[in-house]
Short mmCIF file of C-alpha atoms in Angstrom, two decimals:
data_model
loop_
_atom_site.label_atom_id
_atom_site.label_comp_id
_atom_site.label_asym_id
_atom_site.label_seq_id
_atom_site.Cartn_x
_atom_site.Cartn_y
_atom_site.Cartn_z
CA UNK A 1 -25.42 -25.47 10.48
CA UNK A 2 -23.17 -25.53 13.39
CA UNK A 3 -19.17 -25.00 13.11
CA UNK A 4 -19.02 -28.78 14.09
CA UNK A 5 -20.98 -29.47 11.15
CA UNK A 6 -19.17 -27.07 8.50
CA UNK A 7 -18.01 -28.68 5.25
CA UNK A 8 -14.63 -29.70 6.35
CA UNK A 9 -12.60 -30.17 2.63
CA UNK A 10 -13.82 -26.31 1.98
CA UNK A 11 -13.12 -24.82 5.37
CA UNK A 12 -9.69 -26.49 5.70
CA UNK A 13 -9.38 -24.96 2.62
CA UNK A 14 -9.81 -21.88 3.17
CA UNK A 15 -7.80 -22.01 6.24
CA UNK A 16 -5.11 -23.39 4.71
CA UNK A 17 -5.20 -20.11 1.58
CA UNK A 18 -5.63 -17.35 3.86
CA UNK A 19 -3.67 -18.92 6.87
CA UNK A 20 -0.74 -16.18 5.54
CA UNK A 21 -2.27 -14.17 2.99
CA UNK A 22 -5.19 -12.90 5.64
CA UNK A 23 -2.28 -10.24 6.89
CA UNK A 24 -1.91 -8.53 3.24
CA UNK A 25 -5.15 -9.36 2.03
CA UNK A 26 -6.36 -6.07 1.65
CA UNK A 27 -3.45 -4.01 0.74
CA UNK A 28 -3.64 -6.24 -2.12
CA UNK A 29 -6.69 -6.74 -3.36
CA UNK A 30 -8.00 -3.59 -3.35
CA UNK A 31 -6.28 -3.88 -7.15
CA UNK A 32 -8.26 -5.95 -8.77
CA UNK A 33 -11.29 -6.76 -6.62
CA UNK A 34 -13.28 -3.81 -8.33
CA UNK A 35 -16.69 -2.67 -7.85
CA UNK A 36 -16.93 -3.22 -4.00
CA UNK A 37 -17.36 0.00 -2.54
CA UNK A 38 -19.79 1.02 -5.42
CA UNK A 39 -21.49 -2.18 -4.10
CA UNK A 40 -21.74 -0.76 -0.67
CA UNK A 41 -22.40 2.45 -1.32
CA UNK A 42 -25.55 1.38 -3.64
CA UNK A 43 -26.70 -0.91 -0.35
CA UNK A 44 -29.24 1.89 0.50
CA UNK A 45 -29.71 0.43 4.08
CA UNK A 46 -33.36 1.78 5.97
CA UNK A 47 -33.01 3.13 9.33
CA UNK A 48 -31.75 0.75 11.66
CA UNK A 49 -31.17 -1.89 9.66
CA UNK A 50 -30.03 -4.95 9.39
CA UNK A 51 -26.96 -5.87 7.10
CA UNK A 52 -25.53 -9.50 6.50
CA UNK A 53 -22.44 -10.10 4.31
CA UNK A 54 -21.63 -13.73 3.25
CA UNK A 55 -17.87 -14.60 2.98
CA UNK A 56 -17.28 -11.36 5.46
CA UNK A 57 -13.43 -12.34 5.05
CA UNK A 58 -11.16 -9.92 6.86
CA UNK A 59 -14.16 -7.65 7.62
CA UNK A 60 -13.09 -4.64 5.32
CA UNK A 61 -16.51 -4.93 3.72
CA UNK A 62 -18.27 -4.48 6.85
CA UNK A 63 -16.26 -1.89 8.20
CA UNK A 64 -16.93 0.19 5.45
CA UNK A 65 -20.87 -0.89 5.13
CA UNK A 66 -20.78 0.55 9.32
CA UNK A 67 -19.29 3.96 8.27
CA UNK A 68 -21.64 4.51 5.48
CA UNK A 69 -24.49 3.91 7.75
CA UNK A 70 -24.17 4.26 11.23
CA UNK A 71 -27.66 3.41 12.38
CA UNK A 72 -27.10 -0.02 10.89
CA UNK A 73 -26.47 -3.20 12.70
CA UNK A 74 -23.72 -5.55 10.93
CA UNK A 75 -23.23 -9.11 10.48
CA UNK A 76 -20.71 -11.20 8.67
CA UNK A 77 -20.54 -15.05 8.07
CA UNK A 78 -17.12 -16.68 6.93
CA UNK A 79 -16.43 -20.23 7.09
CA UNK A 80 -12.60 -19.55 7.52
CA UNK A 81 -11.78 -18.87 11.19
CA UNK A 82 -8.38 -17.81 10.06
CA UNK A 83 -10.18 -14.52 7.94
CA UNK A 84 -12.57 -14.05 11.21
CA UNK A 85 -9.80 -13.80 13.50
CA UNK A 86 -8.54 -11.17 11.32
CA UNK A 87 -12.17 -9.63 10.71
CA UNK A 88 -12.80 -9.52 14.88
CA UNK A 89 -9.42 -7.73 15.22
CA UNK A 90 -10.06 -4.97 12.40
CA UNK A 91 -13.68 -4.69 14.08
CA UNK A 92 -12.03 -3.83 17.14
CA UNK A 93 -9.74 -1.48 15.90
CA UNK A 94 -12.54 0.52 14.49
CA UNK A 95 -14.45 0.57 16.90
CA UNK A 96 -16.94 -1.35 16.03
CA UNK A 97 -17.66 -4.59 18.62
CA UNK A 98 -20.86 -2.98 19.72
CA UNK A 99 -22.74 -3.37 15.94
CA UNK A 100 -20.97 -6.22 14.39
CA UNK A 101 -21.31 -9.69 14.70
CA UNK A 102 -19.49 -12.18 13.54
CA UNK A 103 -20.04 -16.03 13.19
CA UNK A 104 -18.84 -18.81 11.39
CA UNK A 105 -20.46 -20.72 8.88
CA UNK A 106 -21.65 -21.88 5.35
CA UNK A 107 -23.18 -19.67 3.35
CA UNK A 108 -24.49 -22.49 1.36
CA UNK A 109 -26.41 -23.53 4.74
CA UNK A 110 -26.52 -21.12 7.38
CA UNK A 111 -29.61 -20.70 10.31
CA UNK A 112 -29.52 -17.18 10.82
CA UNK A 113 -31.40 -17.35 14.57
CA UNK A 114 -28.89 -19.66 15.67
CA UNK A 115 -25.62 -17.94 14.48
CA UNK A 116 -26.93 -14.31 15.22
CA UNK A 117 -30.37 -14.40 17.23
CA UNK A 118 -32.71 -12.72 14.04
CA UNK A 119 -34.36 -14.54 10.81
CA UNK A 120 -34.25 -12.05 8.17
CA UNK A 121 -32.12 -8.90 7.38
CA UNK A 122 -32.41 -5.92 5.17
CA UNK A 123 -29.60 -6.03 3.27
CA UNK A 124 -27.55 -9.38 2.44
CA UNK A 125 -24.11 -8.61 0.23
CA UNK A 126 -21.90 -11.26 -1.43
CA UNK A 127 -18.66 -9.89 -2.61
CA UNK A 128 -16.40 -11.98 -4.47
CA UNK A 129 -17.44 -14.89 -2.89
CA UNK A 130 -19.45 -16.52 -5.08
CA UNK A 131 -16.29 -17.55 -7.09
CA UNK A 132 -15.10 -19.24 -4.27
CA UNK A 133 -18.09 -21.12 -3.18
CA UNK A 134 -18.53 -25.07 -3.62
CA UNK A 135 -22.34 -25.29 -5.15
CA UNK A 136 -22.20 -21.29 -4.95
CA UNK A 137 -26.03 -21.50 -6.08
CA UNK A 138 -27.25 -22.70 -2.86
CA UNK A 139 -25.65 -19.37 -1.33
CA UNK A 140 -28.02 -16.98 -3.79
CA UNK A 141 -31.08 -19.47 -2.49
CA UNK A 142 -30.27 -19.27 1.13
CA UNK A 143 -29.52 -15.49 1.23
CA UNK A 144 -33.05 -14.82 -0.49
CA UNK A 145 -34.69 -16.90 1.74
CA UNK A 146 -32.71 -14.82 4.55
CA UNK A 147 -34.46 -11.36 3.80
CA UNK A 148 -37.21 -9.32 5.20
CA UNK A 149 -39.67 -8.23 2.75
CA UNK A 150 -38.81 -5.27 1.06
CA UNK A 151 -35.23 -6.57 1.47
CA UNK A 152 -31.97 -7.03 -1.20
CA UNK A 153 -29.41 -9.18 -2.12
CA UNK A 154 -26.55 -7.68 -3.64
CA UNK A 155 -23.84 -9.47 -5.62
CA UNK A 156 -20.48 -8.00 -6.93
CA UNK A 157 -17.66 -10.47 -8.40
CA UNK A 158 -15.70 -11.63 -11.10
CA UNK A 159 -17.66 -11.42 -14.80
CA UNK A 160 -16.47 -12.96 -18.23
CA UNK A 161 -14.20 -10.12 -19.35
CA UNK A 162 -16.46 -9.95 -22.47
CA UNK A 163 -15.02 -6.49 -23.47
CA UNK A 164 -11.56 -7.84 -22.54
CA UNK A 165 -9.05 -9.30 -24.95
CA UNK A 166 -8.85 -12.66 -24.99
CA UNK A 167 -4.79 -12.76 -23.66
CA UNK A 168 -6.38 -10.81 -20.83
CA UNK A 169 -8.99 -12.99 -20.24
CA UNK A 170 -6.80 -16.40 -20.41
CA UNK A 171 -4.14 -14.81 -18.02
CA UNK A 172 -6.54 -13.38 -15.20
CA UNK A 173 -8.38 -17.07 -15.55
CA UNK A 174 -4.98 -18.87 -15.04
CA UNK A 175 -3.92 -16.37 -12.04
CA UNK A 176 -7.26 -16.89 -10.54
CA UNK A 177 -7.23 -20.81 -10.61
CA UNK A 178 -4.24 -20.23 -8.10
CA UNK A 179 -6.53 -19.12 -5.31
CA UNK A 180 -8.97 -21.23 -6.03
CA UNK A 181 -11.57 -18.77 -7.58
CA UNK A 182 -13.27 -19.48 -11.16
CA UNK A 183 -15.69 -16.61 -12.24
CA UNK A 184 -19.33 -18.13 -12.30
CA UNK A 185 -20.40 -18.09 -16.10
CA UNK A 186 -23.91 -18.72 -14.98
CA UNK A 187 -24.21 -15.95 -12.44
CA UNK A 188 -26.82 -13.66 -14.05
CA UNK A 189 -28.74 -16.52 -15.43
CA UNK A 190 -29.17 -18.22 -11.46
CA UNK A 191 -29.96 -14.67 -10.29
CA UNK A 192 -32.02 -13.99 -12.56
CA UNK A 193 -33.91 -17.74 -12.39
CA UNK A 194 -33.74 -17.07 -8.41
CA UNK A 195 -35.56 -13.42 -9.51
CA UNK A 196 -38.55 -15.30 -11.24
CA UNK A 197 -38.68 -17.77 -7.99
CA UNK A 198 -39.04 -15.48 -5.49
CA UNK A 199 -41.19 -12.78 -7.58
CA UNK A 200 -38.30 -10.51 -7.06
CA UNK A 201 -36.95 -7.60 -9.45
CA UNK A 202 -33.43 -7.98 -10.97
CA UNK A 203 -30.92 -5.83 -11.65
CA UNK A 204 -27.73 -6.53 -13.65
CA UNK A 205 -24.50 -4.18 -14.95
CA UNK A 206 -20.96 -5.17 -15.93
CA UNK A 207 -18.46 -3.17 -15.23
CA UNK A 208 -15.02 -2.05 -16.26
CA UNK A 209 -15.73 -4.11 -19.38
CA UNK A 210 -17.21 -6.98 -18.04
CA UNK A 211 -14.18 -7.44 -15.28
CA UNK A 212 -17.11 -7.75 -12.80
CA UNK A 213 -20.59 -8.16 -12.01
CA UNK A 214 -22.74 -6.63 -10.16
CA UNK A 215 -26.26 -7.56 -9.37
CA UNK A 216 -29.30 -6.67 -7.24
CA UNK A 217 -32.16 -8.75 -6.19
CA UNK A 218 -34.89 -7.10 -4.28
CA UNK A 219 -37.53 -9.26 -2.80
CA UNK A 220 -41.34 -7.03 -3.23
CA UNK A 221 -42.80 -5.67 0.56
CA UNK A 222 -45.70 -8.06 0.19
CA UNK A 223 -43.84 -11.65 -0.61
CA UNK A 224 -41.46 -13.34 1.93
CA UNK A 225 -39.58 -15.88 0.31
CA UNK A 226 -39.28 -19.62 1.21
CA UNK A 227 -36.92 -22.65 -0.19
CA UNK A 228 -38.54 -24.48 -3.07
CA UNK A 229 -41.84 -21.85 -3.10
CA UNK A 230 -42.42 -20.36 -6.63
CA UNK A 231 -43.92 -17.31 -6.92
CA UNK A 232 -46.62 -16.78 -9.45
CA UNK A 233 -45.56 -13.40 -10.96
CA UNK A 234 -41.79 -12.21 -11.34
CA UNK A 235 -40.54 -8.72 -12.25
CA UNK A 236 -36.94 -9.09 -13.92
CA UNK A 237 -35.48 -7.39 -16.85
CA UNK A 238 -34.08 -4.27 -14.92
CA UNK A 239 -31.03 -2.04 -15.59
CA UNK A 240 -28.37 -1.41 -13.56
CA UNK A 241 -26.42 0.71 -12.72
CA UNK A 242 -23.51 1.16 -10.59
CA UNK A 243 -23.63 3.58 -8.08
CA UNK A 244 -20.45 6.08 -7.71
CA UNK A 245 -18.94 6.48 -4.18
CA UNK A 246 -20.80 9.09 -2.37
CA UNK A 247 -23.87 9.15 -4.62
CA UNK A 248 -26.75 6.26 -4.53
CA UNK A 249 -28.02 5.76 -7.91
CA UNK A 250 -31.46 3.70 -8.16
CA UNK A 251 -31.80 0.99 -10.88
CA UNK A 252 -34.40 2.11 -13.09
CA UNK A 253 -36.70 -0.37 -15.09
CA UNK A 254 -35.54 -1.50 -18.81
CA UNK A 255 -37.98 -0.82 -21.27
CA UNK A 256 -39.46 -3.98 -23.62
CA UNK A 257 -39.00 -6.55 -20.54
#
């Protein structure tokens, strides 16, 4: 999909939300957008590979991703030019033009050789994005169809606050609906449906008490997956857990499914 052809409700949107808040973004939501660099840090990137983020926003993700490997070639996809122009700048600041690209578009409906010349990547990452996302489940389809074999998708974003109290719960909910953002009740079940799909393993852990999510679907070496293909054998049912910064901790495989 072309920027002529993005979804224009969703990117004026956007626009319109981050037009101002782009400039404090990240002083501010390094509070309460939690599990992000245990995301990154668990990415686990091969040599000289290839790393996608979806809703690349100000680029603080990527920046990050590029430190923590520096063999790695990044790529981010936003469908708000107002968080791109942002992203490019920050990119540029660090130092960082020569392995990051940028490009605008839907992560609901992206072509990967057109935005950024390749097909497939490594490592795709969606960090509190999916919360944001207008028919968010076509994102988790299109990024698995994305990868290499061998390759992951790696969520992180809002859970249910299931080990929350309920005032909590109501008032985060409430804040949230400000910004547009409603925490996807249905998140491990599509990933995990996606999993079986795709013939891909699955990962799951909440953390900080259900605050967030975070997820890991890693497509075998031997199966490249397509839209609408099912495979015929799917590995699922695996514990997560998150990685501390500075240490990569493997999921292991839960026992009894």
């Amino acid at each position: 999909m072309s920027a002529s052809e993005l979804p224009a409700d969703h990117a004026e949107l956007m626009d319109g939300v981050y037009r101002w808040q782009r400039h404090i973004y990240d002083l501010t939501r390094k509070y309460y957008l939690l599990g992000r660099d245990q995301m990154i840090f668990g990415l686990d990137v091969p040599a000289n590979g290839r790393v996608l983020e979806l809703g690349c926003g100000t680029g603080r993700n990527i920046a990050l991703a590029a430190r923590r490997y520096p063999d790695a070639r990044l790529y981010g996809l936003d469908i708000s030019a107002e968080m791109l122009e942002t992203a490019s700048k920050a990119i540029g600041r660090d130092g960082l033009s020569g392995r990051v690209v940028l490009a605008r578009g839907d992560a609901t409906d992206f072509d990967a050789k057109t935005l950024f010349g390749i097909e497939r990547f490594d490592r795709i990452f969606v960090s509190y994005s999916l919360s944001m996302i207008p028919g968010w489940e076509k994102t988790v389809s299109a990024a698995l169809a994305a990868l290499a074999p061998g390759g992951s998708l790696h969520v992180v974003d809002f859970g249910q606050q299931e080990g929350l109290p309920n005032w909590f719960r109501r008032f985060l909910r409430g804040w949230l609906k400000k910004f547009h953002v409603t925490p996807r009740e249905s998140l491990r079940e599509v990933l995990e449906s996606e999993s079986r799909r795709t013939g891909a393993s699955f990962c799951f852990g909440a953390l900080y008490r259900g605050y967030a999510w975070l997820a890991v679907v890693k497509i075998a070496h031997s199966y490249l997956p397509s839209m609408g293909e099912v495979a015929p054998k799917a590995r699922v049912g695996v514990k997560c857990q998150a990685p501390r910064p500075g240490a990569t901790r493997r999921p292991s495989p839960s026992r009894g499914g």
